[in-house]
Short mmCIF file of C-alpha atoms in Angstrom, two decimals:
data_model
loop_
_atom_site.label_atom_id
_atom_site.label_comp_id
_atom_site.label_asym_id
_atom_site.label_seq_id
_atom_site.Cartn_x
_atom_site.Cartn_y
_atom_site.Cartn_z
CA MET A 552 -4.28 -21.38 -56.95
CA THR A 553 -0.89 -22.89 -57.61
CA ARG A 554 1.27 -24.48 -54.99
CA ARG A 555 4.05 -22.04 -55.83
CA PHE A 556 1.81 -19.04 -55.24
CA LEU A 557 0.78 -20.42 -51.85
CA THR A 558 4.42 -20.83 -50.91
CA VAL A 559 5.09 -17.20 -51.80
CA ILE A 560 2.15 -16.07 -49.69
CA LEU A 561 3.33 -18.20 -46.78
CA ALA A 562 6.89 -16.90 -47.06
CA THR A 563 5.64 -13.31 -47.19
CA ALA A 564 3.42 -13.88 -44.19
CA LEU A 565 6.29 -15.39 -42.22
CA ALA A 566 8.56 -12.51 -43.16
CA LEU A 567 5.92 -10.00 -42.09
CA ALA A 568 5.43 -11.88 -38.82
CA ALA A 569 9.17 -11.72 -38.17
CA VAL A 570 9.16 -7.99 -38.81
CA ALA A 571 6.13 -7.58 -36.58
CA ASP A 572 7.85 -9.54 -33.81
CA ALA A 573 10.90 -7.32 -34.02
CA ALA A 574 8.75 -4.20 -34.06
CA THR A 575 6.41 -5.26 -31.25
CA PRO A 576 8.56 -6.86 -28.59
CA ARG A 577 6.66 -7.98 -25.53
CA VAL A 578 7.41 -8.07 -21.83
CA GLN A 579 5.35 -10.39 -19.71
CA ILE A 580 4.54 -9.43 -16.11
CA LYS A 581 4.46 -12.66 -14.16
CA GLU A 582 4.72 -13.37 -10.44
CA PHE A 583 5.84 -9.84 -9.65
CA LYS A 584 8.62 -9.89 -12.27
CA PHE A 585 9.14 -8.30 -15.67
CA VAL A 586 10.18 -11.05 -18.13
CA PRO A 587 12.61 -10.52 -19.71
CA ALA A 588 14.18 -8.17 -17.20
CA LEU A 589 16.57 -6.93 -19.86
CA LEU A 590 15.16 -6.28 -23.32
CA THR A 591 17.11 -4.89 -26.28
CA VAL A 592 15.12 -3.28 -29.10
CA PRO A 593 15.89 -1.17 -32.19
CA VAL A 594 15.20 2.56 -32.21
CA GLY A 595 11.53 3.21 -32.91
CA ALA A 596 10.33 -0.08 -31.44
CA THR A 597 7.10 -0.18 -29.51
CA VAL A 598 7.34 -2.41 -26.45
CA THR A 599 4.16 -4.00 -25.15
CA TRP A 600 3.79 -5.14 -21.56
CA ALA A 601 1.12 -7.69 -20.64
CA ASN A 602 0.02 -8.26 -17.07
CA GLY A 603 -0.13 -11.99 -16.46
CA ASP A 604 -0.59 -11.62 -12.71
CA GLN A 605 -3.80 -11.51 -10.70
CA GLU A 606 -2.47 -8.32 -9.07
CA THR A 607 -2.51 -4.76 -10.42
CA HIS A 608 0.84 -3.50 -11.72
CA THR A 609 2.21 -0.45 -13.48
CA VAL A 610 4.99 0.11 -15.98
CA THR A 611 6.65 3.33 -14.84
CA ALA A 612 9.89 4.91 -16.04
CA THR A 613 12.36 5.42 -13.20
CA ASP A 614 12.53 9.09 -14.23
CA ARG A 615 8.72 9.11 -14.54
CA ALA A 616 8.96 10.06 -18.22
CA TYR A 617 6.10 7.67 -18.92
CA THR A 618 3.77 5.45 -16.94
CA SER A 619 0.90 3.11 -17.55
CA THR A 620 -2.21 3.30 -15.44
CA GLY A 621 -2.85 0.45 -13.02
CA LEU A 622 -2.86 -2.62 -15.27
CA GLU A 623 -5.42 -5.18 -14.28
CA PRO A 624 -4.95 -8.89 -15.08
CA GLU A 625 -4.61 -9.42 -18.86
CA GLU A 626 -4.36 -5.69 -19.59
CA THR A 627 -1.53 -4.41 -21.72
CA TYR A 628 0.43 -1.19 -22.08
CA ALA A 629 2.62 -0.06 -24.96
CA HIS A 630 5.38 2.52 -25.16
CA ARG A 631 7.49 3.53 -28.19
CA PHE A 632 11.20 4.14 -27.70
CA THR A 633 12.50 6.74 -30.17
CA THR A 634 15.97 7.53 -28.80
CA PRO A 635 18.92 5.18 -28.22
CA GLY A 636 19.77 4.64 -24.58
CA THR A 637 19.31 2.49 -21.51
CA TYR A 638 15.92 2.92 -19.87
CA THR A 639 15.11 1.53 -16.44
CA TYR A 640 11.54 1.18 -15.28
CA PHE A 641 9.66 -0.30 -12.34
CA CYS A 642 6.20 -1.03 -11.00
CA ALA A 643 5.11 2.02 -9.02
CA LEU A 644 2.94 -0.22 -6.85
CA HIS A 645 5.64 -2.80 -6.16
CA PRO A 646 8.93 -0.94 -6.38
CA HIS A 647 11.00 -4.08 -5.94
CA MET A 648 9.92 -4.96 -9.51
CA THR A 649 12.54 -3.36 -11.72
CA ALA A 650 13.71 -3.99 -15.31
CA THR A 651 15.53 -2.37 -18.23
CA VAL A 652 14.96 -1.64 -21.91
CA VAL A 653 18.07 -0.99 -24.04
CA VAL A 654 17.37 0.90 -27.26
CA LYS A 655 20.03 0.57 -29.96
CA MET B 706 -22.45 -14.69 -2.23
CA GLU B 707 -23.65 -17.52 -0.05
CA ARG B 708 -24.29 -16.51 3.52
CA ARG B 709 -21.64 -18.74 5.10
CA ARG B 710 -18.93 -17.44 2.81
CA PHE B 711 -20.09 -13.89 3.38
CA LEU B 712 -19.79 -14.31 7.12
CA GLN B 713 -16.30 -15.70 6.68
CA CYS B 714 -15.41 -12.66 4.65
CA LEU B 715 -16.66 -10.49 7.45
CA ALA B 716 -14.59 -12.51 9.87
CA TRP B 717 -11.31 -11.89 8.13
CA ALA B 718 -12.03 -8.49 6.67
CA GLY B 719 -10.28 -5.78 8.58
CA THR B 720 -12.63 -3.75 10.61
CA GLY B 721 -10.10 -1.24 11.85
CA LEU B 722 -8.59 -0.77 15.25
CA VAL B 723 -9.68 1.48 18.03
CA TRP B 724 -7.03 3.16 20.09
CA ALA B 725 -7.50 4.24 23.67
CA ALA B 726 -5.22 6.71 25.41
CA ARG B 727 -4.84 6.31 29.15
CA GLY B 728 -2.38 8.67 30.72
CA GLY B 729 -0.51 8.95 27.43
CA VAL B 730 -0.23 5.20 26.95
CA LEU B 731 -2.01 3.82 23.93
CA SER B 732 -3.57 0.43 23.63
CA ALA B 733 -5.21 -1.12 20.60
CA THR B 734 -8.27 -3.28 20.39
CA PRO B 735 -9.84 -4.71 17.25
CA LEU B 736 -13.15 -3.03 16.51
CA GLY B 737 -16.01 -4.97 17.96
CA GLU B 738 -14.09 -5.90 21.08
CA ALA B 739 -13.34 -2.36 22.05
CA SER B 740 -13.47 -1.37 25.65
CA ALA B 741 -12.62 2.25 26.15
CA ALA B 742 -13.21 2.25 29.89
CA GLY B 743 -11.01 4.79 31.63
CA ALA B 744 -9.67 6.15 28.36
CA ASP B 745 -8.76 9.80 28.01
CA PHE B 746 -9.96 9.58 24.45
CA THR B 747 -10.12 7.10 21.62
CA PHE B 748 -9.49 7.23 17.93
CA ALA B 749 -9.90 4.67 15.20
CA GLN B 750 -7.57 3.53 12.45
CA ILE B 751 -8.81 2.38 9.07
CA SER B 752 -6.47 1.36 6.28
CA ASP B 753 -6.09 0.09 2.75
CA THR B 754 -9.68 0.54 1.65
CA HIS B 755 -8.52 -0.02 -1.98
CA VAL B 756 -11.69 1.38 -3.52
CA GLY B 757 -11.84 -0.01 -7.06
CA PHE B 758 -10.38 -3.40 -6.15
CA GLY B 759 -12.34 -6.16 -7.82
CA GLY B 760 -10.06 -9.16 -7.59
CA GLU B 761 -10.83 -12.67 -6.45
CA ALA B 762 -9.62 -12.01 -2.91
CA ASN B 763 -12.73 -9.91 -2.27
CA ARG B 764 -15.43 -9.22 -4.83
CA ASP B 765 -17.15 -6.80 -2.46
CA ALA B 766 -14.49 -4.49 -1.05
CA LEU B 767 -17.06 -1.71 -0.71
CA GLY B 768 -19.25 -4.00 1.37
CA THR B 769 -16.45 -4.83 3.79
CA LEU B 770 -15.63 -1.11 3.96
CA ARG B 771 -19.25 -0.44 4.91
CA ASP B 772 -18.92 -3.09 7.61
CA SER B 773 -15.78 -1.41 8.92
CA ILE B 774 -17.56 1.93 9.07
CA ALA B 775 -20.43 0.31 10.96
CA GLY B 776 -17.84 -0.98 13.43
CA ILE B 777 -16.47 2.52 13.96
CA ASN B 778 -19.95 3.94 14.37
CA ALA B 779 -20.80 1.37 17.01
CA LEU B 780 -17.97 2.58 19.26
CA GLU B 781 -18.94 4.03 22.58
CA PRO B 782 -17.70 6.58 23.44
CA ARG B 783 -17.39 7.97 19.95
CA PRO B 784 -13.78 8.16 18.69
CA ALA B 785 -12.35 11.66 18.64
CA PHE B 786 -11.24 11.17 15.05
CA VAL B 787 -10.24 8.55 12.50
CA LEU B 788 -6.86 7.98 10.87
CA HIS B 789 -6.80 6.51 7.36
CA THR B 790 -3.35 5.08 6.76
CA GLY B 791 -3.41 5.02 2.99
CA ASP B 792 -4.30 3.12 -0.17
CA LEU B 793 -7.64 4.83 -0.20
CA SER B 794 -8.01 3.75 -3.83
CA HIS B 795 -6.85 0.78 -5.83
CA GLY B 796 -4.39 2.20 -8.34
CA GLN B 797 -6.31 5.49 -8.66
CA LYS B 798 -9.22 3.89 -10.50
CA PRO B 799 -11.36 6.66 -12.00
CA GLY B 800 -13.98 7.75 -9.49
CA ALA B 801 -12.43 5.84 -6.58
CA PHE B 802 -11.70 8.90 -4.45
CA ASP B 803 -15.27 10.12 -4.95
CA THR B 804 -16.70 6.74 -4.03
CA LEU B 805 -14.56 6.59 -0.91
CA ALA B 806 -15.55 10.10 0.15
CA GLN B 807 -19.17 9.14 -0.35
CA SER B 808 -18.76 5.98 1.77
CA LEU B 809 -16.87 7.76 4.54
CA LYS B 810 -19.63 10.36 4.92
CA ALA B 811 -21.30 7.72 7.06
CA VAL B 812 -18.45 7.78 9.60
CA ARG B 813 -19.56 9.36 12.87
CA ALA B 814 -16.38 11.18 13.84
CA GLU B 815 -15.39 14.82 13.89
CA LYS B 816 -12.59 14.40 11.41
CA ILE B 817 -10.67 11.90 9.31
CA PHE B 818 -6.95 12.41 8.81
CA TYR B 819 -5.32 10.80 5.80
CA VAL B 820 -1.91 9.81 4.54
CA PRO B 821 -1.56 8.45 1.00
CA GLY B 822 -0.55 4.94 -0.02
CA GLU B 823 1.34 4.17 -3.22
CA HIS B 824 -1.96 3.20 -4.87
CA ASP B 825 -3.15 6.79 -4.39
CA VAL B 826 -0.17 8.46 -6.04
CA ALA B 827 1.51 5.94 -8.38
CA ILE B 828 -0.18 7.07 -11.57
CA ASP B 829 -0.09 10.87 -11.34
CA GLY B 830 2.61 11.49 -8.73
CA GLY B 831 0.06 12.52 -6.12
CA GLN B 832 -1.66 15.34 -8.02
CA GLU B 833 -5.22 14.18 -7.46
CA TYR B 834 -4.62 12.98 -3.90
CA LEU B 835 -3.03 16.27 -2.83
CA SER B 836 -5.73 18.33 -4.53
CA ARG B 837 -8.27 16.49 -2.39
CA TYR B 838 -6.41 15.84 0.85
CA GLY B 839 -3.45 18.25 0.80
CA ALA B 840 -5.30 21.16 2.43
CA GLY B 841 -4.20 21.66 6.02
CA THR B 842 -1.00 19.66 5.54
CA TYR B 843 2.49 21.14 5.45
CA GLU B 844 2.79 23.23 2.26
CA ASN B 845 0.02 21.07 0.77
CA ARG B 846 2.45 18.16 0.60
CA GLY B 847 0.41 15.63 2.54
CA PHE B 848 2.41 15.40 5.76
CA GLN B 849 1.21 17.11 8.91
CA SER B 850 1.17 17.19 12.67
CA PHE B 851 -1.42 18.12 15.27
CA ASP B 852 -1.92 17.88 18.99
CA TYR B 853 -4.87 16.27 20.65
CA ARG B 854 -5.26 16.33 24.42
CA GLY B 855 -1.57 16.20 25.13
CA VAL B 856 -0.70 13.65 22.45
CA HIS B 857 1.33 14.77 19.43
CA PHE B 858 0.20 13.19 16.15
CA ILE B 859 2.32 13.16 13.01
CA GLY B 860 1.19 11.95 9.59
CA LEU B 861 4.12 11.07 7.32
CA VAL B 862 4.10 10.46 3.56
CA ASN B 863 6.46 7.69 2.45
CA VAL B 864 5.04 6.89 -0.96
CA LEU B 865 5.74 10.04 -2.99
CA ALA B 866 9.45 9.29 -3.28
CA TYR B 867 9.02 5.58 -3.89
CA LYS B 868 12.42 4.16 -4.66
CA PRO B 869 12.69 1.56 -7.44
CA GLY B 870 14.23 -1.57 -6.02
CA VAL B 871 13.69 -0.41 -2.43
CA GLY B 872 10.25 0.65 -1.22
CA GLY B 873 8.92 3.65 0.61
CA ALA B 874 10.98 6.75 1.34
CA LEU B 875 10.39 9.95 3.30
CA GLY B 876 12.98 12.16 1.62
CA ASP B 877 15.36 14.67 3.17
CA GLU B 878 12.92 17.58 3.19
CA GLN B 879 10.28 15.67 5.11
CA LEU B 880 12.90 14.36 7.54
CA ALA B 881 14.10 17.94 8.14
CA TRP B 882 10.49 19.00 8.74
CA LEU B 883 10.03 16.12 11.16
CA ARG B 884 13.16 17.11 13.07
CA ARG B 885 11.86 20.66 13.44
CA ASP B 886 8.40 19.41 14.36
CA LEU B 887 9.71 17.24 17.19
CA GLU B 888 12.30 19.73 18.49
CA ALA B 889 9.99 21.66 20.78
CA LEU B 890 8.46 18.60 22.42
CA THR B 891 9.48 17.35 25.83
CA PRO B 892 10.46 13.65 26.05
CA SER B 893 7.36 12.99 28.13
CA THR B 894 5.03 14.00 25.30
CA PRO B 895 3.34 10.91 23.86
CA VAL B 896 3.96 10.81 20.13
CA VAL B 897 1.89 8.96 17.54
CA VAL B 898 3.20 8.66 13.99
CA PHE B 899 0.91 7.38 11.26
CA THR B 900 2.07 6.51 7.78
CA HIS B 901 1.37 3.99 5.03
CA VAL B 902 4.42 1.80 4.40
CA PRO B 903 6.04 0.39 7.55
CA LEU B 904 8.88 2.63 8.72
CA TRP B 905 10.88 -0.39 9.75
CA ALA B 906 12.14 -3.17 7.48
CA VAL B 907 9.27 -5.65 7.77
CA TYR B 908 10.25 -7.47 4.58
CA PRO B 909 12.49 -5.53 2.19
CA SER B 910 12.42 -8.11 -0.62
CA TRP B 911 8.71 -7.32 -1.03
CA GLY B 912 9.36 -3.60 -0.66
CA TRP B 913 7.77 -3.62 2.81
CA THR B 914 10.18 -1.06 4.18
CA THR B 915 10.97 2.66 4.17
CA ALA B 916 14.46 3.36 2.86
CA ASP B 917 15.15 6.23 5.25
CA GLY B 918 12.65 5.15 7.92
CA GLU B 919 15.42 4.46 10.40
CA GLN B 920 16.22 8.19 10.48
CA ALA B 921 12.67 8.98 11.54
CA ILE B 922 12.69 6.17 14.09
CA GLY B 923 15.94 7.56 15.51
CA MET B 924 14.22 10.88 16.19
CA LEU B 925 11.53 9.10 18.20
CA ARG B 926 13.92 7.29 20.55
CA ARG B 927 14.14 10.11 23.09
CA PHE B 928 10.42 9.98 23.77
CA GLY B 929 9.05 7.97 26.65
CA SER B 930 6.16 6.75 24.52
CA ALA B 931 6.13 6.66 20.75
CA THR B 932 3.65 4.70 18.64
CA VAL B 933 3.99 4.16 14.91
CA LEU B 934 0.88 3.10 12.99
CA ASN B 935 0.95 1.93 9.40
CA GLY B 936 -1.00 0.00 6.80
CA HIS B 937 0.27 -1.36 3.48
CA ILE B 938 0.84 -5.00 4.44
CA HIS B 939 -2.82 -5.87 5.12
CA GLN B 940 -2.21 -7.77 8.31
CA VAL B 941 -1.81 -7.09 11.97
CA LEU B 942 1.80 -7.02 13.05
CA GLN B 943 3.29 -5.48 16.15
CA LYS B 944 6.85 -4.79 17.16
CA VAL B 945 8.19 -3.21 20.32
CA GLU B 946 11.59 -1.56 20.23
CA GLY B 947 12.46 0.20 23.47
CA SER B 948 9.83 2.85 24.01
CA ILE B 949 8.62 2.67 20.40
CA THR B 950 5.76 0.39 19.43
CA PHE B 951 5.00 -0.36 15.78
CA HIS B 952 1.59 -1.56 14.65
CA SER B 953 0.52 -2.62 11.15
CA ALA B 954 -3.20 -2.56 10.51
CA ARG B 955 -5.33 -4.85 8.44
CA SER B 956 -6.97 -3.79 5.23
CA THR B 957 -10.71 -3.41 4.87
CA ALA B 958 -10.43 -4.83 1.34
CA PHE B 959 -8.26 -7.97 1.15
CA PRO B 960 -5.59 -9.81 3.13
CA GLN B 961 -1.99 -10.27 2.07
CA PRO B 962 0.33 -13.13 3.00
CA ALA B 963 2.68 -13.00 5.94
CA PRO B 964 6.20 -11.92 5.03
CA GLY B 965 7.74 -14.66 2.90
CA ALA B 966 4.76 -17.00 3.31
CA ALA B 967 3.90 -16.85 -0.41
CA PRO B 968 5.94 -16.41 -3.61
CA THR B 969 4.54 -12.89 -4.02
CA PRO B 970 2.80 -10.33 -1.81
CA GLY B 971 -0.33 -10.35 -3.99
CA PRO B 972 -3.88 -10.40 -2.56
CA MET B 973 -4.51 -13.58 -0.62
CA LYS B 974 -7.64 -15.48 -1.52
CA VAL B 975 -9.23 -16.90 1.59
CA GLU B 976 -11.16 -20.06 0.87
CA ALA B 977 -13.65 -21.66 3.19
CA GLY B 978 -11.69 -23.48 5.86
CA GLU B 979 -8.58 -21.43 5.16
CA LEU B 980 -9.43 -18.98 7.86
CA ARG B 981 -7.53 -20.97 10.50
CA ARG B 982 -4.40 -20.81 8.39
CA LEU B 983 -4.82 -17.08 8.16
CA LEU B 984 -5.29 -16.89 11.90
CA GLY B 985 -2.03 -18.79 12.23
CA VAL B 986 -0.32 -15.88 10.57
CA ARG B 987 -0.77 -14.10 13.83
CA GLU B 988 1.85 -16.28 15.43
CA VAL B 989 4.65 -15.19 13.11
CA ARG B 990 7.65 -13.77 14.88
CA TYR B 991 9.96 -11.83 12.69
CA VAL B 992 13.62 -11.45 13.61
CA GLU B 993 15.67 -8.78 11.92
CA GLY B 994 19.44 -8.90 11.93
CA THR B 995 21.03 -10.10 15.15
CA ALA B 996 18.77 -8.29 17.58
CA PRO B 997 15.74 -10.33 18.59
CA LEU B 998 12.58 -8.37 17.87
CA ALA B 999 9.38 -8.98 19.70
CA VAL B 1000 6.79 -9.12 16.98
CA VAL B 1001 3.42 -9.79 18.54
CA GLU B 1002 0.37 -9.88 16.37
CA ARG B 1003 -3.02 -8.69 17.49
CA PRO B 1004 -5.97 -11.05 17.21
CA LEU B 1005 -8.26 -10.67 14.25
CA ALA B 1006 -11.52 -8.94 14.89
#
């Protein structure tokens, strides 16, 4: 296998990773906070939340349009945003945990 | 679990409170120390059973629930009924309500009255909870009132209108119902309100408050004796405000830190030797605003 070919593969892989990152943005739940609290994603993006706390949390739309179940430590939840807008959500178990997803 | 650790768990695990009514005045005693001498009647309060919880703070929440039930069953005379002040389940884990119902079959009391906690309604907006426990409540909505031997009991739901960024809320319709419910009562009627989230602002930055709770409290001020019982914060906390006394009950599943004593309100892991620190939590006096509030904690069971 030539060095050049390897470089192409590497470049392709990096490009794909970048696309994947943009398409699968993540929100970390840590110490009773959503991080980042404000996330901007393109239309069609699927946002994944990961619970990094030892406590159970939910990801629940303020208007209740969607909700996760109770996420245990290390569990994740994903939701796809298909329409532009500003979406606020919270943890239905700890309502002082609030955050926003902006879809552009 | 090693025996010593197990006994420590039993020591901190909530075992409910027993309430004795004497001439309309209520007094609380941790289960196991209960003396109901001269009482008109007694009832027990159990809270935050969190069936389905499996975290480090208590790997055997069902075991400590069983212990709590044994404490209730040991009461003499037998309590007239039991109040469960919410968080029956832990985040509506599948099967949790069934498991709880199965466990509570062992309770020797005529009836158990329930109000939901946010863990019971967060996922499905209260559908399953109300299908199981809504019967007999106002329009199947979970809140209710009843009279027992001259005492008026009111169960309020403050978790179905949970407000993002705030905490519990009763909502205008429930407040209107409460106003109507109290209207006919004379000021000398002893009133007992039971609900999940504290009605007063225990610690708003952790959501330990009910947004419109003050409106409900206002309606209670004309009564000579009003008692408000809640769960949610997994620790014993008492406040006296005029003729209204507020009591927070412990959980049967796991303790939570005192207001502001930890970065987050998550379950508090009690290590061997940490029990004394937890006992120290009883000494916390919380002052809200400019008015000094007498917050007196009850001893652990």
